[in-house]
Amino acid sequence: MKTVKFGGTSLADARQIRKAAQIVRADEERCYVVVSAPGKRQRLDVKVTDLLYRAYDEYLAQKDYRQVLVRVGDRFNAIADELNVEIDVAKEIETIAQNIEAGRDYIASRGEYLSAKIFASYLGYGFVDAKDCVFFERGRLNEEKTYDAINTILSRLDRVVIPGFYGSDETGRIRTFSRGGSDITGSLVARAMRCDVYENWTDVNGLLCADPRVVDDPITMDYVSYDELRELSYMGASVLHEDAVFPCRQAGIPIHIRNTDHPEIQGTIIGHEKQKQKMVLGIAGKKGFSNIQIEKSLMNSEIGFGARVLGILADHHISYEHAPTSVDTMSVLVTSDQLKHDRDRLIDEIKDKLSPDFIAIEDGLALVAVVGAGFGSVGFAASLLREVAQAGVNVRCIVAGFSGMSLIIGVNEDEFELCMRSLYDGMIHKGQG
Ligand code: ASP
């Protein structure tokens, strides 16, 4: 059995919905369908979810929110008319308008709700409301209760469509995940029903080997393991919601990213086994890091020094990315935005408690992670660094654990793009040709 999830662009209008339906029908194992709200039809279009948020904001500002809801109604009416689906859109929109006080999450969830109703009717599948099977408690997902409920309800039904993105809390109120959260619902359904695969249908051919905003036309990955994907999490604008990986990962269910517009393309499979073929599988990077540099002679023999540094960071609610050390120095890399508020207090506290010989914070750093199977072979790290050196990039720091999966290079922000491109051209693109 398969769980399939369609994203917003895959359900943006009747034409796209027909394609999605064709995909569902092409494989009888595609029993559980999770949907997003209709997304953009073209670049300048507005997503239904954004319209719903706008309606709620207008309501809060005591403006005419009904006018925005009319636009939502128009989107669904056009879809329902063209697909010949019987649904009283006007009545549904009126219900939303009357319940506007139910809150921001309730209003935002109605895009998925109506999208699922229409798609279920068009496919001739059952409809299961996510409020009855996805549960939040104290602001967090209650996984066990959710798996039990999904399993109990879906075991009685053959083929169903379930709205993504939302569930209900202990008081019965609608709660949503963060944006893009329908991916999570799909993963929960796949896990609860112990599916063989979770297919995530979207508008790209798969996960890219590098950020297309930095590298021209990067190739897509055929396969990546869950662990490698985590190492690539600096990739930024991601195809899949990060929290969607965990439920499938725990159950060993592969996630298959595919393109609704090109079902003939193989896509990217995210699975358990580490890939062994690609020396460099992907390169990901991000700007906006700072280094807290701490120096103290005989640091290496002062038991608990590192723990105390990290403890102080924890007290300030700062999470760290990496903490490379030398004998008497410790560098702690953190995202700069976390230092915005109490930077001076943090430094003072480290000075007070640890009496370092030197402490300073340097901003304007970028990290570039290179992930692949190459770390098992002699000379591989040297070849990466040679590419970077030939491009004239100054490597400020290197972090590599024994995982044998990745190497992280710290550079000045103004050399970030150059670093990424030189690694992509030298280590991935060249291998293609
Ligand atoms: N419709 C929601 C959003 O735009 C959730 C989703 O599509 O996954 O974020």
Short mmCIF file of C-alpha atoms and ligand atoms in Angstrom, two decimals:
data_model
loop_
_atom_site.label_atom_id
_atom_site.label_comp_id
_atom_site.label_asym_id
_atom_site.label_seq_id
_atom_site.Cartn_x
_atom_site.Cartn_y
_atom_site.Cartn_z
CA MET A 1 0.00 0.00 0.00
CA LYS A 2 1.07 3.54 -0.68
CA THR A 3 0.30 6.91 0.84
CA VAL A 4 0.41 9.67 -1.74
CA LYS A 5 0.50 13.35 -0.94
CA PHE A 6 -0.12 16.11 -3.46
CA GLY A 7 1.20 19.59 -2.86
CA GLY A 8 -0.53 22.89 -3.62
CA THR A 9 0.64 23.34 -7.21
CA SER A 10 -0.45 19.77 -7.99
CA LEU A 11 -4.00 20.74 -7.01
CA ALA A 12 -4.02 24.40 -8.02
CA ASP A 13 -6.79 24.07 -10.61
CA ALA A 14 -8.99 21.50 -12.34
CA ARG A 15 -6.33 20.67 -14.92
CA GLN A 16 -3.78 19.84 -12.23
CA ILE A 17 -6.34 17.88 -10.22
CA ARG A 18 -7.07 15.72 -13.26
CA LYS A 19 -3.36 14.93 -13.53
CA ALA A 20 -3.23 14.06 -9.83
CA ALA A 21 -6.28 11.82 -10.19
CA GLN A 22 -4.68 10.06 -13.14
CA ILE A 23 -1.63 9.37 -11.00
CA VAL A 24 -3.74 7.96 -8.16
CA ARG A 25 -5.69 5.74 -10.53
CA ALA A 26 -2.62 4.47 -12.34
CA ASP A 27 -1.61 2.35 -9.37
CA GLU A 28 -4.17 0.57 -7.26
CA GLU A 29 -1.84 0.54 -4.28
CA ARG A 30 -2.28 4.31 -3.97
CA CYS A 31 -5.01 3.99 -1.35
CA TYR A 32 -4.38 6.88 1.03
CA VAL A 33 -4.30 10.33 -0.46
CA VAL A 34 -3.27 13.42 1.52
CA VAL A 35 -3.80 16.86 0.01
CA SER A 36 -2.64 20.44 0.37
CA ALA A 37 -4.83 23.45 -0.35
CA PRO A 38 -4.76 24.76 -3.95
CA GLY A 39 -1.50 26.60 -4.51
CA LYS A 40 -0.34 29.05 -7.14
CA ARG A 41 -1.50 28.58 -10.74
CA GLN A 42 1.22 30.85 -12.00
CA ARG A 43 4.05 32.79 -10.45
CA LEU A 44 2.07 35.86 -9.41
CA ASP A 45 -0.97 33.94 -8.18
CA VAL A 46 -1.90 33.70 -4.49
CA LYS A 47 -2.13 30.40 -2.58
CA VAL A 48 -5.50 29.63 -1.04
CA THR A 49 -3.83 29.27 2.37
CA ASP A 50 -2.40 32.79 2.04
CA LEU A 51 -5.87 34.11 1.16
CA LEU A 52 -7.28 32.43 4.26
CA TYR A 53 -4.60 33.95 6.49
CA ARG A 54 -5.35 37.29 4.88
CA ALA A 55 -9.06 36.87 5.60
CA TYR A 56 -8.29 36.24 9.26
CA ASP A 57 -5.99 39.27 9.45
CA GLU A 58 -8.73 41.43 7.91
CA TYR A 59 -11.13 40.11 10.52
CA LEU A 60 -8.70 41.03 13.32
CA ALA A 61 -8.29 44.48 11.79
CA GLN A 62 -12.09 44.74 11.71
CA LYS A 63 -12.06 45.02 7.96
CA ASP A 64 -14.17 43.26 5.35
CA TYR A 65 -12.85 39.70 5.59
CA ARG A 66 -15.84 38.33 3.69
CA GLN A 67 -14.50 39.86 0.50
CA VAL A 68 -11.34 37.77 0.77
CA LEU A 69 -13.40 34.67 1.49
CA VAL A 70 -15.33 35.33 -1.73
CA ARG A 71 -12.03 34.95 -3.59
CA VAL A 72 -11.45 31.62 -1.83
CA GLY A 73 -14.96 30.58 -2.85
CA ASP A 74 -14.27 31.57 -6.46
CA ARG A 75 -11.19 29.36 -6.57
CA PHE A 76 -13.08 26.32 -5.28
CA ASN A 77 -16.16 27.01 -7.41
CA ALA A 78 -14.08 27.12 -10.57
CA ILE A 79 -12.48 23.79 -9.66
CA ALA A 80 -15.74 22.10 -8.67
CA ASP A 81 -17.58 23.34 -11.78
CA GLU A 82 -14.91 22.20 -14.17
CA LEU A 83 -14.61 18.80 -12.54
CA ASN A 84 -18.36 18.39 -12.22
CA VAL A 85 -18.08 17.77 -8.52
CA GLU A 86 -21.16 18.44 -6.47
CA ILE A 87 -20.31 20.56 -3.48
CA ASP A 88 -22.08 23.59 -2.08
CA VAL A 89 -19.11 25.94 -2.02
CA ALA A 90 -21.22 28.96 -1.06
CA LYS A 91 -22.50 27.12 2.00
CA GLU A 92 -18.98 26.02 2.97
CA ILE A 93 -17.68 29.59 2.68
CA GLU A 94 -20.60 30.86 4.76
CA THR A 95 -19.75 28.32 7.47
CA ILE A 96 -16.15 29.56 7.48
CA ALA A 97 -17.31 33.19 7.69
CA GLN A 98 -19.61 32.43 10.58
CA ASN A 99 -16.92 30.55 12.46
CA ILE A 100 -14.19 33.10 11.91
CA GLU A 101 -13.81 33.49 15.68
CA ALA A 102 -12.68 29.85 15.87
CA GLY A 103 -9.20 31.21 15.26
CA ARG A 104 -6.38 31.58 12.81
CA ASP A 105 -5.58 27.86 12.60
CA TYR A 106 -9.18 26.94 11.92
CA ILE A 107 -9.44 29.46 9.07
CA ALA A 108 -6.09 28.42 7.56
CA SER A 109 -7.09 24.75 7.64
CA ARG A 110 -10.17 25.22 5.47
CA GLY A 111 -8.11 25.20 2.26
CA GLU A 112 -7.01 21.62 2.86
CA TYR A 113 -10.46 20.68 4.11
CA LEU A 114 -12.25 21.80 0.93
CA SER A 115 -9.47 20.55 -1.32
CA ALA A 116 -9.83 17.07 0.20
CA LYS A 117 -13.63 17.10 -0.07
CA ILE A 118 -13.48 17.95 -3.75
CA PHE A 119 -10.70 15.51 -4.58
CA ALA A 120 -12.40 12.68 -2.67
CA SER A 121 -15.61 13.25 -4.55
CA TYR A 122 -13.85 13.47 -7.92
CA LEU A 123 -11.93 10.24 -7.28
CA GLY A 124 -14.90 8.44 -5.73
CA TYR A 125 -12.82 7.91 -2.56
CA GLY A 126 -13.98 8.32 1.05
CA PHE A 127 -13.24 11.52 2.98
CA VAL A 128 -11.70 11.42 6.46
CA ASP A 129 -11.40 14.69 8.35
CA ALA A 130 -7.92 15.20 9.84
CA LYS A 131 -9.50 16.65 12.98
CA ASP A 132 -10.64 13.12 13.85
CA CYS A 133 -7.28 11.45 13.49
CA VAL A 134 -4.42 13.96 13.94
CA PHE A 135 -4.11 15.08 17.54
CA PHE A 136 -2.21 17.84 19.27
CA GLU A 137 -1.69 18.08 23.00
CA ARG A 138 -0.13 21.02 24.80
CA GLY A 139 0.83 22.51 21.47
CA ARG A 140 2.61 19.39 20.19
CA LEU A 141 1.63 16.46 18.07
CA ASN A 142 0.53 13.45 20.13
CA GLU A 143 2.07 10.78 17.90
CA GLU A 144 0.75 7.65 19.58
CA LYS A 145 -2.83 8.87 19.74
CA THR A 146 -2.56 10.00 16.12
CA TYR A 147 -1.21 6.66 14.84
CA ASP A 148 -3.89 4.75 16.72
CA ALA A 149 -6.68 6.94 15.41
CA ILE A 150 -5.47 6.90 11.80
CA ASN A 151 -5.05 3.16 11.95
CA THR A 152 -8.46 2.53 13.49
CA ILE A 153 -10.30 4.77 11.04
CA LEU A 154 -8.44 3.86 7.85
CA SER A 155 -8.42 0.13 8.51
CA ARG A 156 -12.17 0.20 8.01
CA LEU A 157 -11.93 2.02 4.68
CA ASP A 158 -10.35 1.05 1.39
CA ARG A 159 -9.51 4.31 -0.28
CA VAL A 160 -9.60 7.72 1.30
CA VAL A 161 -8.58 11.34 0.90
CA ILE A 162 -7.41 13.15 4.04
CA PRO A 163 -6.71 16.87 4.29
CA GLY A 164 -3.13 17.65 5.29
CA PHE A 165 -1.76 20.43 7.52
CA TYR A 166 -4.13 20.27 10.51
CA GLY A 167 -5.63 18.25 13.34
CA SER A 168 -7.37 19.04 16.60
CA ASP A 169 -6.21 19.65 20.16
CA GLU A 170 -7.42 18.37 23.53
CA THR A 171 -10.27 20.90 23.52
CA GLY A 172 -11.37 19.93 20.02
CA ARG A 173 -10.09 23.13 18.43
CA ILE A 174 -8.39 22.98 15.06
CA ARG A 175 -4.59 23.27 15.15
CA THR A 176 -2.22 23.41 12.19
CA PHE A 177 1.40 22.39 11.69
CA SER A 178 3.79 25.07 10.47
CA ARG A 179 3.63 26.08 6.80
CA GLY A 180 4.08 23.22 4.37
CA GLY A 181 2.82 20.85 7.07
CA SER A 182 0.72 18.63 4.78
CA ASP A 183 3.96 16.76 4.16
CA ILE A 184 3.90 15.78 7.84
CA THR A 185 0.33 14.49 7.64
CA GLY A 186 1.33 12.30 4.69
CA SER A 187 4.23 10.86 6.62
CA LEU A 188 2.02 10.16 9.65
CA VAL A 189 -0.52 8.33 7.52
CA ALA A 190 2.19 6.27 5.80
CA ARG A 191 3.63 5.30 9.17
CA ALA A 192 0.27 4.57 10.83
CA MET A 193 -0.79 2.33 7.93
CA ARG A 194 2.69 0.77 7.58
CA CYS A 195 2.76 1.64 3.91
CA ASP A 196 5.51 0.38 1.60
CA VAL A 197 6.26 3.87 0.39
CA TYR A 198 5.23 7.48 0.96
CA GLU A 199 4.99 9.26 -2.39
CA ASN A 200 5.23 13.02 -2.16
CA TRP A 201 4.04 14.57 -5.45
CA THR A 202 5.19 18.11 -6.03
CA ASP A 203 6.25 20.51 -8.79
CA VAL A 204 9.95 19.65 -9.10
CA ASN A 205 11.78 16.58 -10.37
CA GLY A 206 13.23 15.72 -6.97
CA LEU A 207 15.81 16.97 -4.49
CA LEU A 208 18.60 18.95 -6.06
CA CYS A 209 22.31 18.38 -5.45
CA ALA A 210 22.84 22.07 -4.70
CA ASP A 211 20.92 25.27 -4.18
CA PRO A 212 19.67 26.52 -7.59
CA ARG A 213 19.90 30.12 -6.35
CA VAL A 214 23.66 29.69 -6.16
CA VAL A 215 24.52 27.00 -8.70
CA ASP A 216 23.10 27.04 -12.25
CA ASP A 217 20.80 24.18 -13.04
CA PRO A 218 21.99 21.62 -10.47
CA ILE A 219 21.18 17.97 -11.13
CA THR A 220 18.63 16.04 -9.05
CA MET A 221 19.58 13.21 -6.72
CA ASP A 222 18.16 9.76 -7.52
CA TYR A 223 18.65 8.58 -3.98
CA VAL A 224 19.61 9.99 -0.58
CA SER A 225 19.49 8.38 2.86
CA TYR A 226 17.65 9.99 5.75
CA ASP A 227 20.98 10.66 7.48
CA GLU A 228 22.55 12.25 4.43
CA LEU A 229 19.49 14.42 3.98
CA ARG A 230 19.90 15.68 7.54
CA GLU A 231 23.50 16.58 6.77
CA LEU A 232 22.21 18.55 3.80
CA SER A 233 19.73 20.50 5.87
CA TYR A 234 21.57 23.77 5.15
CA MET A 235 20.01 23.44 1.71
CA GLY A 236 17.46 26.10 2.57
CA ALA A 237 14.12 26.24 0.73
CA SER A 238 13.41 22.59 0.89
CA VAL A 239 11.04 20.46 -1.15
CA LEU A 240 9.93 18.50 1.89
CA HIS A 241 8.99 19.81 5.36
CA GLU A 242 11.81 18.77 7.68
CA ASP A 243 9.49 17.22 10.25
CA ALA A 244 7.98 14.98 7.59
CA VAL A 245 11.07 12.80 7.51
CA PHE A 246 10.89 11.49 11.08
CA PRO A 247 7.72 9.34 11.10
CA CYS A 248 8.75 7.49 7.92
CA ARG A 249 12.33 7.24 9.04
CA GLN A 250 11.36 5.62 12.34
CA ALA A 251 9.36 3.00 10.48
CA GLY A 252 11.90 2.55 7.66
CA ILE A 253 9.41 3.68 5.01
CA PRO A 254 11.04 5.24 1.93
CA ILE A 255 9.84 8.68 0.84
CA HIS A 256 9.63 9.15 -2.91
CA ILE A 257 9.61 12.73 -4.22
CA ARG A 258 7.96 12.96 -7.64
CA ASN A 259 6.77 15.56 -10.13
CA THR A 260 3.03 15.65 -10.88
CA ASP A 261 3.75 17.32 -14.24
CA HIS A 262 6.29 14.62 -15.17
CA PRO A 263 5.30 11.29 -13.67
CA GLU A 264 7.65 9.60 -16.15
CA ILE A 265 10.64 11.09 -14.30
CA GLN A 266 12.10 8.83 -11.65
CA GLY A 267 12.33 11.46 -8.85
CA THR A 268 14.30 11.15 -5.62
CA ILE A 269 13.98 8.30 -3.15
CA ILE A 270 14.85 9.00 0.48
CA GLY A 271 15.64 5.73 2.20
CA HIS A 272 17.41 4.04 5.05
CA GLU A 273 20.64 2.76 3.49
CA LYS A 274 23.47 5.18 2.88
CA GLN A 275 24.15 5.58 -0.82
CA LYS A 276 27.50 4.20 -1.96
CA GLN A 277 27.87 5.31 -5.56
CA LYS A 278 28.21 9.07 -5.45
CA MET A 279 31.48 10.42 -4.07
CA VAL A 280 29.74 13.77 -3.64
CA LEU A 281 25.99 13.45 -3.41
CA GLY A 282 25.14 17.00 -2.54
CA ILE A 283 26.41 20.36 -1.38
CA ALA A 284 24.45 22.61 0.91
CA GLY A 285 25.33 25.83 2.60
CA LYS A 286 24.07 28.84 4.46
CA LYS A 287 25.21 32.29 5.46
CA GLY A 288 24.49 33.97 8.76
CA PHE A 289 26.77 32.18 11.21
CA SER A 290 28.90 33.60 14.01
CA ASN A 291 31.88 32.12 15.79
CA ILE A 292 32.35 32.48 19.51
CA GLN A 293 36.11 32.15 19.91
CA ILE A 294 37.35 31.22 23.39
CA GLU A 295 40.99 30.79 24.31
CA LYS A 296 42.53 29.73 27.59
CA SER A 297 45.89 28.17 28.24
CA LEU A 298 45.75 24.61 29.55
CA MET A 299 42.12 24.39 28.46
CA ASN A 300 42.64 20.80 27.42
CA SER A 301 43.38 19.71 30.98
CA GLU A 302 40.58 21.69 32.64
CA ILE A 303 37.94 19.04 33.11
CA GLY A 304 34.42 20.19 32.24
CA PHE A 305 35.47 23.38 30.43
CA GLY A 306 33.60 22.54 27.22
CA ALA A 307 30.55 21.41 29.15
CA ARG A 308 30.47 24.71 31.04
CA VAL A 309 30.71 26.77 27.82
CA LEU A 310 27.87 24.82 26.23
CA GLY A 311 25.90 24.98 29.48
CA ILE A 312 26.05 28.77 29.44
CA LEU A 313 24.84 28.77 25.83
CA ALA A 314 21.99 26.46 26.81
CA ASP A 315 21.02 28.82 29.65
CA HIS A 316 20.76 31.57 27.02
CA HIS A 317 18.64 29.26 24.81
CA ILE A 318 21.28 29.21 22.13
CA SER A 319 21.74 26.03 20.14
CA TYR A 320 25.12 25.49 18.54
CA GLU A 321 25.97 23.96 15.17
CA HIS A 322 29.58 22.87 15.62
CA ALA A 323 32.28 23.28 18.23
CA PRO A 324 35.72 22.54 16.77
CA THR A 325 38.60 22.79 19.23
CA SER A 326 42.38 22.95 19.31
CA VAL A 327 44.47 22.32 22.40
CA ASP A 328 43.78 25.64 24.09
CA THR A 329 40.97 27.10 21.97
CA MET A 330 37.34 26.37 21.44
CA SER A 331 35.26 27.79 18.59
CA VAL A 332 31.51 27.57 18.89
CA LEU A 333 29.57 28.15 15.68
CA VAL A 334 26.03 29.42 16.11
CA THR A 335 23.48 31.13 13.87
CA SER A 336 23.95 34.89 14.23
CA ASP A 337 20.27 35.64 14.80
CA GLN A 338 20.47 33.89 18.18
CA LEU A 339 23.01 36.45 19.37
CA LYS A 340 20.92 39.47 18.49
CA HIS A 341 19.61 40.14 21.95
CA ASP A 342 21.94 39.29 24.79
CA ARG A 343 25.32 39.07 23.13
CA ASP A 344 27.08 41.23 25.74
CA ARG A 345 25.52 39.37 28.65
CA LEU A 346 26.63 36.09 27.12
CA ILE A 347 30.23 37.24 26.81
CA ASP A 348 30.22 38.64 30.36
CA GLU A 349 28.90 35.41 31.75
CA ILE A 350 31.53 33.30 29.97
CA LYS A 351 34.20 35.72 31.25
CA ASP A 352 32.85 35.54 34.80
CA LYS A 353 32.45 31.82 35.01
CA LEU A 354 35.37 30.57 32.93
CA SER A 355 38.01 33.32 33.08
CA PRO A 356 39.22 32.82 29.50
CA ASP A 357 42.40 34.56 28.28
CA PHE A 358 40.48 35.72 25.22
CA ILE A 359 36.91 35.74 24.01
CA ALA A 360 35.38 37.38 20.92
CA ILE A 361 32.49 36.90 18.56
CA GLU A 362 33.02 37.06 14.80
CA ASP A 363 30.01 37.47 12.50
CA GLY A 364 29.68 37.17 8.75
CA LEU A 365 30.53 33.50 8.36
CA ALA A 366 29.03 30.88 6.07
CA LEU A 367 29.07 27.09 6.30
CA VAL A 368 29.18 24.72 3.36
CA ALA A 369 28.46 21.02 3.89
CA VAL A 370 29.66 18.44 1.39
CA VAL A 371 27.93 15.08 1.70
CA GLY A 372 28.75 11.82 -0.07
CA ALA A 373 30.34 8.43 -0.02
CA GLY A 374 33.82 9.71 -0.85
CA PHE A 375 35.01 10.07 2.73
CA GLY A 376 35.95 6.41 2.81
CA SER A 377 38.73 6.94 0.29
CA VAL A 378 42.26 8.31 0.64
CA GLY A 379 42.76 11.78 -0.79
CA PHE A 380 39.08 12.66 -1.01
CA ALA A 381 39.18 15.52 1.51
CA ALA A 382 42.29 16.80 -0.25
CA SER A 383 40.48 16.87 -3.58
CA LEU A 384 37.61 18.89 -2.09
CA LEU A 385 39.96 21.41 -0.58
CA ARG A 386 41.96 21.61 -3.83
CA GLU A 387 38.81 22.74 -5.70
CA VAL A 388 38.16 25.41 -3.10
CA ALA A 389 41.80 26.54 -3.09
CA GLN A 390 41.91 26.77 -6.89
CA ALA A 391 38.92 29.11 -6.74
CA GLY A 392 40.89 31.31 -4.34
CA VAL A 393 38.58 30.74 -1.38
CA ASN A 394 40.10 31.01 2.07
CA VAL A 395 38.99 28.10 4.27
CA ARG A 396 38.45 29.48 7.77
CA CYS A 397 37.53 26.23 9.48
CA ILE A 398 36.86 22.58 8.75
CA VAL A 399 34.55 20.30 10.67
CA ALA A 400 34.41 16.59 9.96
CA GLY A 401 33.33 13.88 12.33
CA PHE A 402 33.98 10.17 12.16
CA SER A 403 30.56 9.57 10.59
CA GLY A 404 32.31 9.51 7.22
CA MET A 405 29.35 11.26 5.72
CA SER A 406 30.18 14.93 5.48
CA LEU A 407 32.75 17.65 5.68
CA ILE A 408 31.83 21.17 6.63
CA ILE A 409 33.82 24.13 5.46
CA GLY A 410 33.55 27.53 7.14
CA VAL A 411 34.24 30.55 4.91
CA ASN A 412 33.68 34.28 4.97
CA GLU A 413 30.21 35.14 3.72
CA ASP A 414 31.52 37.02 0.68
CA GLU A 415 33.23 33.86 -0.55
CA PHE A 416 30.23 31.61 0.03
CA GLU A 417 28.90 31.50 -3.55
CA LEU A 418 32.36 30.96 -4.98
CA CYS A 419 32.97 28.10 -2.57
CA MET A 420 29.67 26.39 -3.42
CA ARG A 421 30.17 26.76 -7.17
CA SER A 422 33.74 25.54 -7.15
CA LEU A 423 32.73 22.42 -5.21
CA TYR A 424 29.73 21.76 -7.44
CA ASP A 425 31.66 22.25 -10.68
CA GLY A 426 34.68 20.30 -9.54
CA MET A 427 33.05 17.46 -7.63
CA ILE A 428 29.57 16.92 -9.09
CA HIS A 429 29.30 18.53 -12.51
CA LYS A 430 32.65 17.22 -13.75
CA GLY A 431 31.68 13.68 -12.74
CA GLN A 432 28.57 13.97 -14.92
CA GLY A 433 30.31 14.80 -18.13
N1 ASP B 1 -1.40 24.84 2.67
C1 ASP B 1 -0.39 24.92 3.69
C2 ASP B 1 0.68 25.92 3.28
O1 ASP B 1 0.55 26.59 2.28
C3 ASP B 1 0.17 23.59 4.06
C4 ASP B 1 0.75 22.79 2.92
O2 ASP B 1 0.52 23.08 1.75
O3 ASP B 1 1.47 21.83 3.19
O4 ASP B 1 1.64 26.06 3.99
#
